[in-house]
């Protein structure tokens, strides 16, 4: 891995050339490189966390001045419990994956069917404040035989440099070409890199909605990226109450700044008195703000202590289209119709309303249903148009 301030054209050409060598390295050589990266990061832990602390200090001042959001600040913190360990374990997990190049199936004696896949080539990954992304991308790129050009946000400069140096020192001892993984240090180069469609095969933006939209609008290179993580959970009236409380606490407060954190809670009307009070009480107890529609707020006002009722807020319509990335949850009631067509039950119509809301308002990232009914869950999973659709599971499972 190299730290580079070369011109965008030089960076792209070097990465493209390196991708040809990396793409034909045997699996053992690629796995050895991941083992070396893991060991080097373990040895450099104190230096990396010290560099990250410097970034955090500067970012905290920027956040205090209103120049940086709290969600970005939280993503920057590599010392957050479990984050360092998860980064290292991710490298091991990728190393242990089967070879993505060749899958073999023995059809008969002497007859083997092979599916041989090829690396994409050269990737341009543009990301913001998460320092662990460098290790994630380096591992995935090397394992899959792709060269990667990385351009990170200025908030993590010290962390990026220190992690990159550790990875670079590891790769010197391996067969991976130095230019296969490059961290771009020059400023104001994104626009020029986006013009290198001759040498860069895919752009992957990881960051804000604005970043993703800018990249899509300013390059001829194919773009693979999602922006918002506006995730929704629907509680059906037959869900297990205790499990629902645990799932909501994890989905909302496990890591509020993550793109897989739940932002909207849809509640079946019949669950307003049986499920919602326990969920709301647990969330309020841990400092989560609840923005309720009029029906759910009235139901909670009759069941919660006055001190907790006073904390409830009125939801605005735009709250159901907002990725809060903080301890805020929008709550909306799914009203069960009193009159229904002969061919439909009120339960079917309520489920249909929940599905319609999610398909209209979610970002198609991750959504979930809590129910004890398999037919209800299967219909929900088949009808919700999202990348991940879970049943009785936290949205945080998507990552």
CSV table of N, CA, C and O in Angstrom, one decimal, residues 3-126:
chain,number,residue,atom,x,y,z
A,3,UNK,N,1.1,5.6,0.2
A,3,UNK,CA,0.6,7.0,0.3
A,3,UNK,C,1.0,7.8,-0.9
A,3,UNK,O,2.2,7.8,-1.1
A,4,UNK,N,0.1,8.4,-1.6
A,4,UNK,CA,0.5,9.0,-2.8
A,4,UNK,C,-0.1,10.4,-3.0
A,4,UNK,O,-1.2,10.6,-2.6
A,5,UNK,N,0.8,11.3,-3.5
A,5,UNK,CA,0.3,12.7,-3.8
A,5,UNK,C,0.6,12.9,-5.3
A,5,UNK,O,0.7,14.0,-5.8
A,6,UNK,N,0.7,11.8,-6.1
A,6,UNK,CA,0.9,11.9,-7.5
A,6,UNK,C,-0.4,12.5,-8.2
A,6,UNK,O,-1.4,12.7,-7.6
A,7,UNK,N,-0.3,12.7,-9.5
A,7,UNK,CA,-1.4,13.3,-10.2
A,7,UNK,C,-2.5,12.2,-10.3
A,7,UNK,O,-2.2,11.0,-10.3
A,8,UNK,N,-3.8,12.6,-10.5
A,8,UNK,CA,-4.8,11.6,-10.7
A,8,UNK,C,-4.5,10.6,-11.8
A,8,UNK,O,-4.8,9.4,-11.7
A,9,UNK,N,-4.0,11.1,-12.9
A,9,UNK,CA,-3.7,10.2,-14.0
A,9,UNK,C,-2.7,9.2,-13.7
A,9,UNK,O,-2.8,8.0,-14.0
A,10,UNK,N,-1.6,9.6,-13.0
A,10,UNK,CA,-0.6,8.7,-12.6
A,10,UNK,C,-1.1,7.7,-11.6
A,10,UNK,O,-0.7,6.5,-11.7
A,11,UNK,N,-1.9,8.1,-10.7
A,11,UNK,CA,-2.5,7.2,-9.7
A,11,UNK,C,-3.3,6.1,-10.4
A,11,UNK,O,-3.2,4.9,-10.1
A,12,UNK,N,-4.2,6.6,-11.3
A,12,UNK,CA,-5.1,5.6,-12.0
A,12,UNK,C,-4.3,4.6,-12.8
A,12,UNK,O,-4.6,3.4,-12.8
A,13,UNK,N,-3.3,5.1,-13.5
A,13,UNK,CA,-2.5,4.2,-14.4
A,13,UNK,C,-1.7,3.2,-13.6
A,13,UNK,O,-1.7,2.0,-13.9
A,14,UNK,N,-1.2,3.6,-12.5
A,14,UNK,CA,-0.4,2.7,-11.6
A,14,UNK,C,-1.3,1.7,-11.0
A,14,UNK,O,-1.0,0.5,-10.9
A,15,UNK,N,-2.5,2.1,-10.6
A,15,UNK,CA,-3.4,1.1,-10.0
A,15,UNK,C,-3.9,0.1,-11.0
A,15,UNK,O,-4.0,-1.1,-10.7
A,16,UNK,N,-4.2,0.6,-12.2
A,16,UNK,CA,-4.7,-0.3,-13.3
A,16,UNK,C,-3.6,-1.3,-13.6
A,16,UNK,O,-3.9,-2.5,-13.8
A,17,UNK,N,-2.3,-0.9,-13.7
A,17,UNK,CA,-1.3,-1.9,-14.0
A,17,UNK,C,-1.1,-2.9,-12.9
A,17,UNK,O,-0.9,-4.1,-13.1
A,18,UNK,N,-1.2,-2.4,-11.6
A,18,UNK,CA,-1.1,-3.3,-10.5
A,18,UNK,C,-2.2,-4.3,-10.4
A,18,UNK,O,-2.0,-5.4,-9.9
A,19,UNK,N,-3.4,-3.9,-10.8
A,19,UNK,CA,-4.5,-4.8,-10.8
A,19,UNK,C,-4.3,-6.0,-11.6
A,19,UNK,O,-4.9,-7.1,-11.3
A,20,UNK,N,-3.6,-5.9,-12.7
A,20,UNK,CA,-3.3,-7.0,-13.6
A,20,UNK,C,-2.5,-8.1,-12.9
A,20,UNK,O,-2.7,-9.3,-13.0
A,21,UNK,N,-1.5,-7.6,-12.1
A,21,UNK,CA,-0.7,-8.6,-11.3
A,21,UNK,C,-1.4,-9.2,-10.2
A,21,UNK,O,-1.4,-10.4,-9.9
A,22,UNK,N,-2.2,-8.3,-9.4
A,22,UNK,CA,-2.9,-8.8,-8.3
A,22,UNK,C,-4.0,-9.8,-8.7
A,22,UNK,O,-4.2,-10.8,-8.0
A,23,UNK,N,-4.6,-9.6,-9.8
A,23,UNK,CA,-5.7,-10.4,-10.3
A,23,UNK,C,-5.3,-11.9,-10.5
A,23,UNK,O,-6.2,-12.7,-10.6
A,24,UNK,N,-4.0,-12.1,-10.8
A,24,UNK,CA,-3.6,-13.5,-11.0
A,24,UNK,C,-2.8,-14.1,-9.9
A,24,UNK,O,-2.3,-15.2,-10.0
A,25,UNK,N,-2.7,-13.4,-8.8
A,25,UNK,CA,-2.0,-14.0,-7.6
A,25,UNK,C,-2.8,-15.2,-7.1
A,25,UNK,O,-4.0,-15.1,-7.0
A,26,UNK,N,-2.1,-16.3,-6.7
A,26,UNK,CA,-2.9,-17.4,-6.2
A,26,UNK,C,-3.5,-17.1,-4.8
A,26,UNK,O,-3.1,-16.1,-4.1
A,27,UNK,N,-4.5,-17.8,-4.4
A,27,UNK,CA,-5.2,-17.6,-3.2
A,27,UNK,C,-4.3,-17.6,-2.0
A,27,UNK,O,-4.4,-16.7,-1.1
A,28,UNK,N,-3.3,-18.5,-1.9
A,28,UNK,CA,-2.4,-18.5,-0.8
A,28,UNK,C,-1.7,-17.2,-0.6
A,28,UNK,O,-1.5,-16.7,0.5
A,29,UNK,N,-1.2,-16.6,-1.7
A,29,UNK,CA,-0.5,-15.3,-1.7
A,29,UNK,C,-1.4,-14.2,-1.2
A,29,UNK,O,-1.0,-13.3,-0.4
A,30,UNK,N,-2.7,-14.2,-1.6
A,30,UNK,CA,-3.6,-13.2,-1.2
A,30,UNK,C,-3.9,-13.3,0.3
A,30,UNK,O,-4.0,-12.3,1.0
A,31,UNK,N,-4.1,-14.6,0.7
A,31,UNK,CA,-4.4,-14.8,2.1
A,31,UNK,C,-3.2,-14.5,3.0
A,31,UNK,O,-3.4,-13.9,4.1
A,32,UNK,N,-2.0,-14.7,2.5
A,32,UNK,CA,-0.8,-14.4,3.3
A,32,UNK,C,-0.7,-12.9,3.5
A,32,UNK,O,-0.3,-12.4,4.6
A,33,UNK,N,-1.1,-12.1,2.5
A,33,UNK,CA,-1.1,-10.7,2.6
A,33,UNK,C,-2.1,-10.2,3.7
A,33,UNK,O,-1.8,-9.3,4.5
A,34,UNK,N,-3.2,-10.8,3.7
A,34,UNK,CA,-4.2,-10.4,4.8
A,34,UNK,C,-3.7,-10.8,6.2
A,34,UNK,O,-3.9,-10.0,7.1
A,35,UNK,N,-3.0,-11.9,6.3
A,35,UNK,CA,-2.5,-12.3,7.6
A,35,UNK,C,-1.4,-11.3,8.0
A,35,UNK,O,-1.3,-10.9,9.2
A,36,UNK,N,-0.6,-10.8,7.1
A,36,UNK,CA,0.4,-9.8,7.3
A,36,UNK,C,-0.2,-8.5,7.8
A,36,UNK,O,0.3,-7.8,8.7
A,37,UNK,N,-1.2,-8.1,7.1
A,37,UNK,CA,-1.9,-6.8,7.4
A,37,UNK,C,-2.5,-6.9,8.9
A,37,UNK,O,-2.3,-6.0,9.7
A,38,UNK,N,-3.1,-8.0,9.2
A,38,UNK,CA,-3.7,-8.2,10.5
A,38,UNK,C,-2.6,-8.1,11.6
A,38,UNK,O,-2.8,-7.4,12.6
A,39,UNK,N,-1.5,-8.8,11.4
A,39,UNK,CA,-0.4,-8.8,12.4
A,39,UNK,C,0.2,-7.4,12.5
A,39,UNK,O,0.5,-6.9,13.6
A,40,UNK,N,0.3,-6.7,11.4
A,40,UNK,CA,0.9,-5.3,11.4
A,40,UNK,C,0.0,-4.4,12.2
A,40,UNK,O,0.5,-3.5,13.0
A,41,UNK,N,-1.3,-4.5,12.0
A,41,UNK,CA,-2.2,-3.6,12.7
A,41,UNK,C,-2.2,-3.9,14.2
A,41,UNK,O,-2.3,-3.0,15.0
A,42,UNK,N,-2.2,-5.1,14.5
A,42,UNK,CA,-2.1,-5.5,15.9
A,42,UNK,C,-0.9,-4.9,16.6
A,42,UNK,O,-1.0,-4.3,17.7
A,43,UNK,N,0.2,-4.9,15.9
A,43,UNK,CA,1.5,-4.3,16.5
A,43,UNK,C,1.4,-2.8,16.5
A,43,UNK,O,2.1,-2.2,17.4
A,44,UNK,N,0.7,-2.2,15.6
A,44,UNK,CA,0.6,-0.7,15.6
A,44,UNK,C,-0.6,-0.1,16.3
A,44,UNK,O,-0.8,1.0,16.2
A,45,UNK,N,-1.2,-0.9,17.1
A,45,UNK,CA,-2.4,-0.5,17.8
A,45,UNK,C,-2.3,0.8,18.5
A,45,UNK,O,-3.0,1.8,18.4
A,46,UNK,N,-1.2,0.9,19.4
A,46,UNK,CA,-1.1,2.1,20.2
A,46,UNK,C,-0.8,3.3,19.4
A,46,UNK,O,-1.4,4.4,19.6
A,47,UNK,N,-0.1,3.2,18.3
A,47,UNK,CA,0.2,4.3,17.4
A,47,UNK,C,-1.1,4.8,16.7
A,47,UNK,O,-1.4,6.0,16.5
A,48,UNK,N,-1.9,3.8,16.2
A,48,UNK,CA,-3.1,4.1,15.5
A,48,UNK,C,-4.1,4.8,16.4
A,48,UNK,O,-4.7,5.8,16.0
A,49,UNK,N,-4.3,4.3,17.6
A,49,UNK,CA,-5.3,4.9,18.5
A,49,UNK,C,-4.8,6.3,19.0
A,49,UNK,O,-5.6,7.1,19.2
A,50,UNK,N,-3.5,6.5,19.1
A,50,UNK,CA,-3.0,7.8,19.4
A,50,UNK,C,-3.3,8.8,18.3
A,50,UNK,O,-3.7,9.9,18.5
A,51,UNK,N,-3.1,8.3,17.1
A,51,UNK,CA,-3.4,9.2,15.9
A,51,UNK,C,-4.9,9.5,15.8
A,51,UNK,O,-5.3,10.6,15.5
A,52,UNK,N,-5.7,8.5,16.1
A,52,UNK,CA,-7.1,8.6,16.1
A,52,UNK,C,-7.6,9.6,17.2
A,52,UNK,O,-8.5,10.4,17.0
A,53,UNK,N,-6.9,9.6,18.3
A,53,UNK,CA,-7.2,10.5,19.4
A,53,UNK,C,-7.0,12.0,18.9
A,53,UNK,O,-7.8,12.9,19.3
A,54,UNK,N,-5.9,12.2,18.2
A,54,UNK,CA,-5.7,13.5,17.6
A,54,UNK,C,-6.8,14.0,16.7
A,54,UNK,O,-7.3,15.1,16.7
A,55,UNK,N,-7.2,13.1,15.8
A,55,UNK,CA,-8.3,13.4,14.9
A,55,UNK,C,-9.6,13.7,15.7
A,55,UNK,O,-10.3,14.6,15.4
A,56,UNK,N,-9.8,12.9,16.7
A,56,UNK,CA,-11.0,13.1,17.6
A,56,UNK,C,-11.0,14.5,18.3
A,56,UNK,O,-12.1,15.1,18.4
A,57,UNK,N,-9.9,14.9,18.7
A,57,UNK,CA,-9.7,16.2,19.4
A,57,UNK,C,-10.1,17.3,18.5
A,57,UNK,O,-10.9,18.2,18.8
A,58,UNK,N,-9.5,17.3,17.3
A,58,UNK,CA,-9.8,18.3,16.3
A,58,UNK,C,-11.3,18.2,15.8
A,58,UNK,O,-12.0,19.3,15.7
A,59,UNK,N,-11.8,17.0,15.7
A,59,UNK,CA,-13.2,16.9,15.2
A,59,UNK,C,-14.2,17.3,16.3
A,59,UNK,O,-15.2,17.9,16.0
A,60,UNK,N,-13.8,17.1,17.6
A,60,UNK,CA,-14.7,17.5,18.7
A,60,UNK,C,-14.8,19.0,18.7
A,60,UNK,O,-15.9,19.6,18.9
A,61,UNK,N,-13.7,19.7,18.4
A,61,UNK,CA,-13.8,21.2,18.4
A,61,UNK,C,-14.6,21.6,17.2
A,61,UNK,O,-15.4,22.6,17.3
A,62,UNK,N,-14.5,21.0,16.1
A,62,UNK,CA,-15.3,21.3,14.9
A,62,UNK,C,-16.8,21.1,15.2
A,62,UNK,O,-17.6,21.9,14.8
A,63,UNK,N,-17.1,20.0,15.9
A,63,UNK,CA,-18.5,19.7,16.2
A,63,UNK,C,-19.0,20.7,17.2
A,63,UNK,O,-20.2,21.2,17.1
A,64,UNK,N,-18.2,21.1,18.1
A,64,UNK,CA,-18.7,22.1,19.1
A,64,UNK,C,-18.9,23.5,18.4
A,64,UNK,O,-19.8,24.2,18.9
A,65,UNK,N,-18.2,23.7,17.3
A,65,UNK,CA,-18.4,25.0,16.6
A,65,UNK,C,-19.5,24.9,15.5
A,65,UNK,O,-19.7,25.8,14.8
A,66,UNK,N,-20.1,23.7,15.4
A,66,UNK,CA,-21.2,23.5,14.5
A,66,UNK,C,-20.7,23.2,13.1
A,66,UNK,O,-21.5,23.2,12.1
A,67,UNK,N,-19.4,22.9,12.9
A,67,UNK,CA,-18.8,22.6,11.6
A,67,UNK,C,-18.8,21.1,11.3
A,67,UNK,O,-18.5,20.8,10.1
A,68,UNK,N,-19.2,20.3,12.2
A,68,UNK,CA,-19.2,18.8,12.0
A,68,UNK,C,-20.3,18.2,12.8
A,68,UNK,O,-20.6,18.6,13.9
A,69,UNK,N,-21.0,17.3,12.1
A,69,UNK,CA,-22.2,16.7,12.8
A,69,UNK,C,-21.7,15.7,13.9
A,69,UNK,O,-20.6,15.1,13.8
A,70,UNK,N,-22.6,15.4,14.8
A,70,UNK,CA,-22.3,14.5,15.9
A,70,UNK,C,-22.2,13.0,15.3
A,70,UNK,O,-21.5,12.2,15.8
A,71,UNK,N,-23.0,12.8,14.3
A,71,UNK,CA,-23.0,11.4,13.7
A,71,UNK,C,-21.6,11.1,13.0
A,71,UNK,O,-21.1,10.0,13.1
A,72,UNK,N,-21.0,12.2,12.4
A,72,UNK,CA,-19.7,12.0,11.8
A,72,UNK,C,-18.7,11.8,12.9
A,72,UNK,O,-17.8,11.0,12.8
A,73,UNK,N,-18.8,12.6,14.0
A,73,UNK,CA,-17.9,12.5,15.1
A,73,UNK,C,-17.9,11.1,15.7
A,73,UNK,O,-16.8,10.5,16.0
A,74,UNK,N,-19.1,10.5,15.8
A,74,UNK,CA,-19.2,9.1,16.4
A,74,UNK,C,-18.5,8.1,15.5
A,74,UNK,O,-17.9,7.1,15.9
A,75,UNK,N,-18.7,8.3,14.2
A,75,UNK,CA,-18.1,7.3,13.2
A,75,UNK,C,-16.6,7.4,13.2
A,75,UNK,O,-15.9,6.4,12.8
A,76,UNK,N,-16.1,8.5,13.6
A,76,UNK,CA,-14.6,8.7,13.6
A,76,UNK,C,-13.9,8.0,14.7
A,76,UNK,O,-12.7,7.6,14.6
A,77,UNK,N,-14.6,7.7,15.8
A,77,UNK,CA,-14.0,7.1,17.0
A,77,UNK,C,-13.6,5.7,16.8
A,77,UNK,O,-14.5,4.8,17.0
A,78,UNK,N,-12.3,5.4,16.6
A,78,UNK,CA,-11.9,4.0,16.5
A,78,UNK,C,-11.7,3.3,17.9
A,78,UNK,O,-11.5,2.1,18.0
A,79,UNK,N,-11.8,4.2,18.9
A,79,UNK,CA,-11.6,3.6,20.3
A,79,UNK,C,-13.0,3.2,20.9
A,79,UNK,O,-13.0,2.7,22.0
A,80,UNK,N,-14.0,3.4,20.1
A,80,UNK,CA,-15.4,3.0,20.6
A,80,UNK,C,-15.4,1.5,20.9
A,80,UNK,O,-14.8,0.7,20.2
A,81,UNK,N,-16.0,1.1,22.0
A,81,UNK,CA,-15.9,-0.3,22.4
A,81,UNK,C,-16.3,-1.3,21.3
A,81,UNK,O,-17.3,-1.2,20.7
A,82,UNK,N,-15.4,-2.2,21.0
A,82,UNK,CA,-15.6,-3.2,20.0
A,82,UNK,C,-15.2,-2.9,18.6
A,82,UNK,O,-15.1,-3.7,17.8
A,83,UNK,N,-15.0,-1.6,18.4
A,83,UNK,CA,-14.7,-1.2,17.0
A,83,UNK,C,-13.4,-1.6,16.5
A,83,UNK,O,-13.2,-2.1,15.3
A,84,UNK,N,-12.3,-1.5,17.3
A,84,UNK,CA,-11.0,-1.9,16.9
A,84,UNK,C,-11.0,-3.5,16.7
A,84,UNK,O,-10.5,-4.0,15.7
A,85,UNK,N,-11.6,-4.2,17.6
A,85,UNK,CA,-11.7,-5.6,17.5
A,85,UNK,C,-12.4,-6.1,16.3
A,85,UNK,O,-12.1,-7.0,15.6
A,86,UNK,N,-13.5,-5.4,16.0
A,86,UNK,CA,-14.3,-5.7,14.8
A,86,UNK,C,-13.5,-5.5,13.5
A,86,UNK,O,-13.6,-6.3,12.6
A,87,UNK,N,-12.7,-4.4,13.5
A,87,UNK,CA,-11.9,-4.2,12.3
A,87,UNK,C,-10.9,-5.3,12.1
A,87,UNK,O,-10.8,-5.8,11.0
A,88,UNK,N,-10.3,-5.7,13.2
A,88,UNK,CA,-9.3,-6.8,13.0
A,88,UNK,C,-10.0,-8.1,12.7
A,88,UNK,O,-9.5,-8.9,11.8
A,89,UNK,N,-11.1,-8.4,13.3
A,89,UNK,CA,-11.8,-9.7,13.0
A,89,UNK,C,-12.3,-9.7,11.6
A,89,UNK,O,-12.3,-10.8,10.9
A,90,UNK,N,-12.7,-8.5,11.1
A,90,UNK,CA,-13.1,-8.5,9.7
A,90,UNK,C,-12.0,-8.9,8.7
A,90,UNK,O,-12.4,-9.6,7.7
A,91,UNK,N,-10.8,-8.6,9.0
A,91,UNK,CA,-9.7,-9.0,8.1
A,91,UNK,C,-9.6,-10.6,8.1
A,91,UNK,O,-9.4,-11.2,7.1
A,92,UNK,N,-9.7,-11.1,9.3
A,92,UNK,CA,-9.6,-12.6,9.5
A,92,UNK,C,-10.8,-13.2,8.7
A,92,UNK,O,-10.6,-14.3,8.1
A,93,UNK,N,-12.0,-12.7,8.9
A,93,UNK,CA,-13.2,-13.2,8.3
A,93,UNK,C,-13.0,-13.2,6.8
A,93,UNK,O,-13.4,-14.2,6.1
A,94,UNK,N,-12.5,-12.1,6.2
A,94,UNK,CA,-12.3,-12.1,4.7
A,94,UNK,C,-11.2,-13.1,4.3
A,94,UNK,O,-11.4,-13.8,3.3
A,95,UNK,N,-10.2,-13.2,5.1
A,95,UNK,CA,-9.1,-14.2,4.7
A,95,UNK,C,-9.7,-15.6,4.7
A,95,UNK,O,-9.3,-16.4,3.8
A,96,UNK,N,-10.6,-15.9,5.6
A,96,UNK,CA,-11.1,-17.3,5.7
A,96,UNK,C,-12.2,-17.6,4.6
A,96,UNK,O,-12.7,-18.7,4.6
A,97,UNK,N,-12.6,-16.6,3.8
A,97,UNK,CA,-13.6,-16.8,2.8
A,97,UNK,C,-13.1,-17.7,1.7
A,97,UNK,O,-11.8,-17.8,1.5
A,98,UNK,N,-13.9,-18.5,1.1
A,98,UNK,CA,-13.5,-19.3,-0.1
A,98,UNK,C,-13.0,-18.4,-1.2
A,98,UNK,O,-13.3,-17.2,-1.3
A,99,UNK,N,-12.2,-19.0,-2.0
A,99,UNK,CA,-11.6,-18.3,-3.2
A,99,UNK,C,-12.8,-17.7,-4.0
A,99,UNK,O,-13.6,-18.5,-4.5
A,100,UNK,N,-12.9,-16.4,-4.2
A,100,UNK,CA,-14.0,-15.9,-5.0
A,100,UNK,C,-13.8,-16.1,-6.5
A,100,UNK,O,-14.7,-15.8,-7.3
A,101,UNK,N,-12.6,-16.5,-6.9
A,101,UNK,CA,-12.3,-16.7,-8.4
A,101,UNK,C,-12.9,-17.9,-9.0
A,101,UNK,O,-13.4,-17.9,-10.1
A,102,UNK,N,-12.8,-19.1,-8.3
A,102,UNK,CA,-13.2,-20.3,-8.9
A,102,UNK,C,-14.0,-21.1,-8.0
A,102,UNK,O,-13.7,-21.4,-6.8
A,103,UNK,N,-15.2,-21.6,-8.5
A,103,UNK,CA,-16.0,-22.5,-7.8
A,103,UNK,C,-16.1,-23.8,-8.7
A,103,UNK,O,-16.4,-23.7,-9.9
A,104,UNK,N,-15.9,-25.0,-8.0
A,104,UNK,CA,-15.9,-26.2,-8.8
A,104,UNK,C,-17.0,-27.1,-8.3
A,104,UNK,O,-17.2,-27.2,-7.1
A,105,UNK,N,-17.7,-27.8,-9.2
A,105,UNK,CA,-18.7,-28.8,-8.9
A,105,UNK,C,-18.4,-30.1,-9.6
A,105,UNK,O,-18.2,-30.1,-10.9
A,106,UNK,N,-18.2,-31.2,-8.9
A,106,UNK,CA,-18.0,-32.5,-9.5
A,106,UNK,C,-19.3,-33.1,-10.0
A,106,UNK,O,-20.2,-33.4,-9.2
A,107,UNK,N,-19.5,-33.1,-11.3
A,107,UNK,CA,-20.8,-33.6,-11.8
A,107,UNK,C,-20.8,-35.1,-12.0
A,107,UNK,O,-21.8,-35.8,-11.9
A,108,UNK,N,-19.7,-35.7,-12.3
A,108,UNK,CA,-19.5,-37.1,-12.5
A,108,UNK,C,-18.1,-37.5,-12.5
A,108,UNK,O,-17.2,-36.6,-12.4
A,109,UNK,N,-17.8,-38.8,-12.5
A,109,UNK,CA,-16.4,-39.2,-12.5
A,109,UNK,C,-15.7,-38.6,-13.7
A,109,UNK,O,-16.1,-38.8,-14.9
A,110,UNK,N,-14.6,-37.8,-13.5
A,110,UNK,CA,-13.9,-37.2,-14.6
A,110,UNK,C,-14.5,-36.0,-15.2
A,110,UNK,O,-14.1,-35.5,-16.2
A,111,UNK,N,-15.7,-35.5,-14.6
A,111,UNK,CA,-16.4,-34.4,-15.2
A,111,UNK,C,-16.6,-33.3,-14.1
A,111,UNK,O,-17.4,-33.5,-13.2
A,112,UNK,N,-15.9,-32.2,-14.3
A,112,UNK,CA,-15.9,-31.2,-13.3
A,112,UNK,C,-16.4,-29.9,-14.0
A,112,UNK,O,-15.9,-29.5,-15.0
A,113,UNK,N,-17.4,-29.2,-13.4
A,113,UNK,CA,-17.9,-27.9,-13.9
A,113,UNK,C,-17.2,-26.8,-13.1
A,113,UNK,O,-17.2,-26.8,-11.8
A,114,UNK,N,-16.6,-25.9,-13.8
A,114,UNK,CA,-15.9,-24.8,-13.1
A,114,UNK,C,-16.5,-23.5,-13.5
A,114,UNK,O,-16.9,-23.2,-14.7
A,115,UNK,N,-16.8,-22.6,-12.5
A,115,UNK,CA,-17.2,-21.2,-12.8
A,115,UNK,C,-16.0,-20.3,-12.4
A,115,UNK,O,-15.7,-20.2,-11.2
A,116,UNK,N,-15.4,-19.7,-13.3
A,116,UNK,CA,-14.2,-18.9,-13.0
A,116,UNK,C,-14.7,-17.4,-13.2
A,116,UNK,O,-15.1,-17.0,-14.3
A,117,UNK,N,-14.5,-16.7,-12.1
A,117,UNK,CA,-14.9,-15.2,-12.2
A,117,UNK,C,-13.6,-14.4,-12.2
A,117,UNK,O,-12.5,-14.9,-11.9
A,118,UNK,N,-13.8,-13.2,-12.7
A,118,UNK,CA,-12.6,-12.3,-12.9
A,118,UNK,C,-12.8,-11.1,-12.0
A,118,UNK,O,-13.9,-10.6,-11.7
A,119,UNK,N,-11.7,-10.5,-11.4
A,119,UNK,CA,-11.8,-9.3,-10.7
A,119,UNK,C,-12.4,-8.2,-11.5
A,119,UNK,O,-12.3,-8.2,-12.8
A,120,UNK,N,-12.9,-7.2,-10.9
A,120,UNK,CA,-13.5,-6.0,-11.6
A,120,UNK,C,-12.3,-5.2,-12.2
A,120,UNK,O,-12.4,-4.7,-13.4
A,121,UNK,N,-11.2,-5.1,-11.5
A,121,UNK,CA,-10.1,-4.3,-12.0
A,121,UNK,C,-9.6,-3.3,-11.0
A,121,UNK,O,-9.0,-3.7,-10.0
A,122,UNK,N,-9.9,-2.0,-11.3
A,122,UNK,CA,-9.5,-1.0,-10.4
A,122,UNK,C,-10.7,-0.3,-9.8
A,122,UNK,O,-11.6,0.2,-10.5
A,123,UNK,N,-10.7,-0.1,-8.5
A,123,UNK,CA,-11.8,0.5,-7.7
A,123,UNK,C,-11.3,1.8,-7.2
A,123,UNK,O,-10.2,2.0,-6.7
A,124,UNK,N,-12.2,2.8,-7.3
A,124,UNK,CA,-12.0,4.1,-6.6
A,124,UNK,C,-13.0,4.2,-5.5
A,124,UNK,O,-14.2,4.2,-5.7
A,125,UNK,N,-12.5,4.2,-4.2
A,125,UNK,CA,-13.4,4.2,-3.1
A,125,UNK,C,-13.2,5.6,-2.4
A,125,UNK,O,-12.1,5.9,-2.0
A,126,UNK,N,-14.3,6.4,-2.4
A,126,UNK,CA,-14.3,7.7,-1.8
A,126,UNK,C,-15.2,7.6,-0.5
A,126,UNK,O,-16.3,7.3,-0.6
